[in-house]
Short mmCIF file of N, CA and C in Angstrom, two decimals:
data_model
loop_
_atom_site.label_atom_id
_atom_site.label_comp_id
_atom_site.label_asym_id
_atom_site.label_seq_id
_atom_site.Cartn_x
_atom_site.Cartn_y
_atom_site.Cartn_z
N MET A 27 -7.33 18.10 2.23
CA MET A 27 -8.31 18.78 1.42
C MET A 27 -9.58 19.01 2.26
N SER A 28 -10.09 20.19 2.19
CA SER A 28 -11.33 20.48 2.90
C SER A 28 -12.52 20.07 2.04
N THR A 29 -13.62 19.80 2.69
CA THR A 29 -14.80 19.45 1.92
C THR A 29 -16.05 19.92 2.65
N PRO A 30 -16.98 20.52 1.92
CA PRO A 30 -18.25 20.87 2.50
C PRO A 30 -19.24 19.70 2.41
N PHE A 31 -18.79 18.57 1.88
CA PHE A 31 -19.66 17.44 1.59
C PHE A 31 -19.54 16.37 2.66
N THR A 32 -20.68 15.82 3.07
CA THR A 32 -20.67 14.70 4.01
C THR A 32 -20.12 13.47 3.29
N PRO A 33 -19.65 12.49 4.05
CA PRO A 33 -19.19 11.24 3.41
C PRO A 33 -20.29 10.60 2.55
N ASP A 34 -21.54 10.67 2.99
CA ASP A 34 -22.63 10.11 2.19
C ASP A 34 -22.79 10.85 0.86
N ALA A 35 -22.64 12.17 0.90
CA ALA A 35 -22.75 12.96 -0.34
C ALA A 35 -21.61 12.60 -1.29
N VAL A 36 -20.41 12.47 -0.77
CA VAL A 36 -19.26 12.10 -1.62
C VAL A 36 -19.50 10.75 -2.26
N GLU A 37 -19.99 9.79 -1.48
CA GLU A 37 -20.27 8.46 -2.04
C GLU A 37 -21.35 8.53 -3.10
N ALA A 38 -22.37 9.33 -2.89
CA ALA A 38 -23.45 9.47 -3.88
C ALA A 38 -22.93 10.10 -5.17
N ILE A 39 -22.09 11.11 -5.05
CA ILE A 39 -21.50 11.76 -6.23
C ILE A 39 -20.64 10.76 -6.99
N LYS A 40 -19.78 10.05 -6.28
CA LYS A 40 -18.92 9.05 -6.92
C LYS A 40 -19.75 7.98 -7.62
N ARG A 41 -20.77 7.48 -6.94
CA ARG A 41 -21.63 6.43 -7.52
C ARG A 41 -22.30 6.95 -8.80
N HIS A 42 -22.85 8.15 -8.73
CA HIS A 42 -23.52 8.73 -9.91
C HIS A 42 -22.53 8.90 -11.06
N MET A 43 -21.38 9.45 -10.78
CA MET A 43 -20.38 9.64 -11.83
C MET A 43 -19.96 8.30 -12.43
N ASN A 44 -19.70 7.33 -11.59
CA ASN A 44 -19.21 6.04 -12.08
C ASN A 44 -20.29 5.22 -12.78
N ASP A 45 -21.53 5.35 -12.32
CA ASP A 45 -22.62 4.59 -12.94
C ASP A 45 -23.14 5.25 -14.22
N ASP A 46 -23.19 6.59 -14.23
CA ASP A 46 -23.85 7.31 -15.32
C ASP A 46 -22.93 8.14 -16.21
N HIS A 47 -21.71 8.41 -15.75
CA HIS A 47 -20.85 9.33 -16.50
C HIS A 47 -19.40 8.85 -16.62
N ALA A 48 -19.19 7.55 -16.71
CA ALA A 48 -17.83 7.01 -16.81
C ALA A 48 -17.13 7.52 -18.07
N ASP A 49 -17.85 7.64 -19.18
CA ASP A 49 -17.24 8.15 -20.41
C ASP A 49 -16.83 9.61 -20.25
N ASP A 50 -17.64 10.38 -19.54
CA ASP A 50 -17.31 11.79 -19.30
C ASP A 50 -16.06 11.89 -18.42
N ALA A 51 -15.97 11.03 -17.41
CA ALA A 51 -14.79 11.02 -16.54
C ALA A 51 -13.53 10.75 -17.36
N LEU A 52 -13.62 9.81 -18.26
CA LEU A 52 -12.46 9.49 -19.10
C LEU A 52 -12.06 10.69 -19.96
N LEU A 53 -13.04 11.38 -20.53
CA LEU A 53 -12.74 12.58 -21.33
C LEU A 53 -12.07 13.65 -20.47
N ILE A 54 -12.56 13.84 -19.25
CA ILE A 54 -11.96 14.84 -18.35
C ILE A 54 -10.52 14.47 -18.02
N VAL A 55 -10.29 13.20 -17.72
CA VAL A 55 -8.93 12.74 -17.40
C VAL A 55 -8.00 12.93 -18.60
N ARG A 56 -8.49 12.59 -19.78
CA ARG A 56 -7.67 12.72 -20.99
C ARG A 56 -7.42 14.19 -21.35
N GLY A 57 -8.48 15.00 -21.32
CA GLY A 57 -8.38 16.38 -21.79
C GLY A 57 -7.85 17.37 -20.79
N LEU A 58 -8.11 17.16 -19.50
CA LEU A 58 -7.74 18.15 -18.49
C LEU A 58 -6.85 17.57 -17.39
N GLY A 59 -6.77 16.27 -17.31
CA GLY A 59 -6.04 15.63 -16.22
C GLY A 59 -4.62 15.21 -16.54
N GLY A 60 -4.16 15.56 -17.73
CA GLY A 60 -2.78 15.24 -18.07
C GLY A 60 -2.52 13.77 -18.39
N GLN A 61 -3.57 13.04 -18.70
CA GLN A 61 -3.42 11.61 -19.02
C GLN A 61 -4.09 11.28 -20.35
N PRO A 62 -3.56 11.81 -21.46
CA PRO A 62 -4.21 11.61 -22.76
C PRO A 62 -4.25 10.16 -23.22
N GLU A 63 -3.44 9.30 -22.63
CA GLU A 63 -3.41 7.89 -23.02
C GLU A 63 -4.29 7.02 -22.14
N ALA A 64 -5.04 7.61 -21.23
CA ALA A 64 -5.90 6.83 -20.33
C ALA A 64 -6.91 6.03 -21.14
N THR A 65 -7.17 4.80 -20.68
CA THR A 65 -8.15 3.93 -21.35
C THR A 65 -9.41 3.75 -20.53
N ALA A 66 -9.37 4.14 -19.26
CA ALA A 66 -10.54 4.07 -18.39
C ALA A 66 -10.31 5.03 -17.23
N ALA A 67 -11.41 5.44 -16.61
CA ALA A 67 -11.30 6.31 -15.44
C ALA A 67 -12.53 6.12 -14.57
N ARG A 68 -12.31 6.20 -13.27
CA ARG A 68 -13.43 6.18 -12.33
C ARG A 68 -13.24 7.30 -11.32
N THR A 69 -14.32 7.89 -10.90
CA THR A 69 -14.28 8.95 -9.91
C THR A 69 -13.97 8.33 -8.56
N SER A 70 -12.95 8.88 -7.90
CA SER A 70 -12.52 8.31 -6.62
C SER A 70 -12.73 9.26 -5.44
N GLY A 71 -13.02 10.54 -5.74
CA GLY A 71 -13.23 11.48 -4.65
C GLY A 71 -13.63 12.85 -5.15
N VAL A 72 -14.14 13.64 -4.24
CA VAL A 72 -14.47 15.04 -4.55
C VAL A 72 -14.38 15.80 -3.25
N ASP A 73 -13.84 17.01 -3.35
CA ASP A 73 -13.80 17.90 -2.21
C ASP A 73 -14.07 19.32 -2.70
N ALA A 74 -13.87 20.29 -1.86
CA ALA A 74 -14.19 21.67 -2.21
C ALA A 74 -13.32 22.21 -3.33
N GLU A 75 -12.15 21.64 -3.52
CA GLU A 75 -11.18 22.17 -4.48
C GLU A 75 -11.11 21.42 -5.80
N ALA A 76 -11.49 20.13 -5.83
CA ALA A 76 -11.26 19.34 -7.03
C ALA A 76 -12.06 18.05 -7.03
N ILE A 77 -12.05 17.41 -8.19
CA ILE A 77 -12.58 16.06 -8.35
C ILE A 77 -11.39 15.15 -8.62
N GLU A 78 -11.44 13.94 -8.09
CA GLU A 78 -10.34 13.00 -8.24
C GLU A 78 -10.80 11.75 -8.97
N PHE A 79 -9.88 11.21 -9.75
CA PHE A 79 -10.14 10.01 -10.52
C PHE A 79 -9.00 9.03 -10.34
N VAL A 80 -9.28 7.77 -10.61
CA VAL A 80 -8.26 6.76 -10.80
C VAL A 80 -8.35 6.38 -12.27
N ALA A 81 -7.26 6.61 -12.99
CA ALA A 81 -7.23 6.34 -14.43
C ALA A 81 -6.35 5.13 -14.72
N VAL A 82 -6.73 4.39 -15.74
CA VAL A 82 -5.90 3.29 -16.22
C VAL A 82 -5.05 3.83 -17.36
N VAL A 83 -3.73 3.80 -17.14
CA VAL A 83 -2.78 4.31 -18.13
C VAL A 83 -1.66 3.29 -18.27
N GLY A 84 -1.48 2.80 -19.48
CA GLY A 84 -0.41 1.83 -19.72
C GLY A 84 -0.53 0.58 -18.88
N GLY A 85 -1.74 0.17 -18.57
CA GLY A 85 -1.96 -1.04 -17.80
C GLY A 85 -1.92 -0.84 -16.29
N GLY A 86 -1.52 0.35 -15.83
CA GLY A 86 -1.49 0.63 -14.40
C GLY A 86 -2.49 1.70 -14.03
N GLU A 87 -2.67 1.87 -12.72
CA GLU A 87 -3.59 2.90 -12.23
C GLU A 87 -2.84 4.14 -11.79
N VAL A 88 -3.39 5.30 -12.14
CA VAL A 88 -2.78 6.59 -11.83
C VAL A 88 -3.85 7.49 -11.20
N GLY A 89 -3.51 8.16 -10.12
CA GLY A 89 -4.42 9.13 -9.53
C GLY A 89 -4.38 10.43 -10.30
N VAL A 90 -5.54 11.01 -10.52
CA VAL A 90 -5.65 12.27 -11.27
C VAL A 90 -6.56 13.20 -10.48
N ARG A 91 -6.10 14.42 -10.27
CA ARG A 91 -6.89 15.43 -9.56
C ARG A 91 -7.10 16.61 -10.49
N VAL A 92 -8.35 16.97 -10.74
CA VAL A 92 -8.69 18.07 -11.64
C VAL A 92 -9.42 19.14 -10.82
N PRO A 93 -8.86 20.34 -10.75
CA PRO A 93 -9.45 21.37 -9.90
C PRO A 93 -10.74 21.96 -10.47
N TRP A 94 -11.60 22.38 -9.55
CA TRP A 94 -12.78 23.15 -9.92
C TRP A 94 -12.35 24.57 -10.29
N SER A 95 -13.24 25.33 -10.87
CA SER A 95 -12.93 26.72 -11.23
C SER A 95 -12.98 27.64 -10.01
N THR A 96 -13.61 27.17 -8.94
CA THR A 96 -13.76 27.94 -7.71
C THR A 96 -13.89 26.97 -6.55
N THR A 97 -13.71 27.42 -5.36
CA THR A 97 -13.91 26.58 -4.19
C THR A 97 -15.41 26.36 -4.00
N LEU A 98 -15.82 25.10 -3.93
CA LEU A 98 -17.23 24.78 -3.80
C LEU A 98 -17.65 24.84 -2.33
N THR A 99 -18.87 25.29 -2.14
CA THR A 99 -19.40 25.39 -0.77
C THR A 99 -20.66 24.56 -0.58
N GLU A 100 -21.24 24.06 -1.67
CA GLU A 100 -22.43 23.22 -1.54
C GLU A 100 -22.49 22.19 -2.66
N ARG A 101 -23.17 21.11 -2.36
CA ARG A 101 -23.23 19.96 -3.27
C ARG A 101 -23.77 20.31 -4.65
N ALA A 102 -24.75 21.17 -4.74
CA ALA A 102 -25.36 21.51 -6.03
C ALA A 102 -24.34 22.06 -7.02
N GLN A 103 -23.28 22.65 -6.55
CA GLN A 103 -22.26 23.21 -7.43
C GLN A 103 -21.49 22.14 -8.19
N VAL A 104 -21.44 20.94 -7.66
CA VAL A 104 -20.67 19.86 -8.28
C VAL A 104 -21.16 19.61 -9.70
N ARG A 105 -22.45 19.52 -9.88
CA ARG A 105 -23.00 19.23 -11.21
C ARG A 105 -22.53 20.25 -12.24
N TRP A 106 -22.63 21.53 -11.90
CA TRP A 106 -22.24 22.58 -12.84
C TRP A 106 -20.75 22.53 -13.14
N GLU A 107 -19.96 22.23 -12.15
CA GLU A 107 -18.52 22.15 -12.36
C GLU A 107 -18.15 20.94 -13.21
N VAL A 108 -18.80 19.81 -12.99
CA VAL A 108 -18.52 18.63 -13.81
C VAL A 108 -18.91 18.89 -15.26
N VAL A 109 -20.04 19.52 -15.47
CA VAL A 109 -20.46 19.86 -16.84
C VAL A 109 -19.43 20.78 -17.48
N ARG A 110 -18.96 21.77 -16.74
CA ARG A 110 -17.95 22.69 -17.27
C ARG A 110 -16.67 21.92 -17.63
N LEU A 111 -16.22 21.05 -16.74
CA LEU A 111 -15.01 20.26 -17.01
C LEU A 111 -15.20 19.39 -18.24
N TYR A 112 -16.36 18.75 -18.34
CA TYR A 112 -16.66 17.92 -19.50
C TYR A 112 -16.57 18.72 -20.80
N ARG A 113 -17.20 19.88 -20.81
CA ARG A 113 -17.18 20.71 -22.03
C ARG A 113 -15.78 21.20 -22.35
N GLU A 114 -15.02 21.59 -21.34
CA GLU A 114 -13.64 22.03 -21.57
C GLU A 114 -12.78 20.87 -22.07
N ALA A 115 -13.00 19.69 -21.53
CA ALA A 115 -12.24 18.51 -21.98
C ALA A 115 -12.58 18.18 -23.43
N CYS A 116 -13.85 18.23 -23.78
CA CYS A 116 -14.24 17.97 -25.17
C CYS A 116 -13.57 18.97 -26.11
N ALA A 117 -13.59 20.25 -25.73
CA ALA A 117 -12.95 21.27 -26.56
C ALA A 117 -11.44 21.01 -26.69
N ALA A 118 -10.80 20.64 -25.60
CA ALA A 118 -9.36 20.38 -25.62
C ALA A 118 -9.02 19.18 -26.49
N LEU A 119 -9.92 18.20 -26.53
CA LEU A 119 -9.68 16.98 -27.30
C LEU A 119 -10.25 17.04 -28.71
N GLY A 120 -10.98 18.11 -29.02
CA GLY A 120 -11.60 18.21 -30.34
C GLY A 120 -12.75 17.24 -30.54
N VAL A 121 -13.44 16.92 -29.45
CA VAL A 121 -14.57 16.00 -29.48
C VAL A 121 -15.85 16.80 -29.30
N PRO A 122 -16.87 16.56 -30.12
CA PRO A 122 -18.12 17.30 -29.93
C PRO A 122 -18.78 16.95 -28.60
N ALA A 123 -19.19 17.95 -27.87
CA ALA A 123 -19.89 17.74 -26.60
C ALA A 123 -21.36 17.50 -26.87
N ARG A 124 -21.99 16.70 -26.02
CA ARG A 124 -23.43 16.52 -26.10
C ARG A 124 -24.09 17.86 -25.80
N GLY A 125 -25.27 18.08 -26.38
CA GLY A 125 -25.97 19.34 -26.18
C GLY A 125 -26.42 19.57 -24.77
N GLU A 126 -27.15 18.65 -24.21
CA GLU A 126 -27.68 18.79 -22.85
C GLU A 126 -27.00 17.75 -21.99
N HIS A 127 -26.66 18.13 -20.79
CA HIS A 127 -25.93 17.20 -19.91
C HIS A 127 -26.72 16.93 -18.68
#
């Protein structure tokens, strides 16, 4: 997988997602990642094509890769894509999305 992001940027994105948006990650994994039975999820990677998670499903860990809507070329795009994925996951699961993200 190609990435326009430095290793430090990837670590910062993962840390932010895991510290501040763990519930959102779980919704994305359940609604868009093909793991509706997941009980937990943590962000494990991000590249130009997708965001990756490790989800807990049935007591085990499963890797989940959810593609972006476009190939990303800069770090600022990650936020908008994560918000889009979150909103799409909420819609798919029938869960109300928060107003501002």
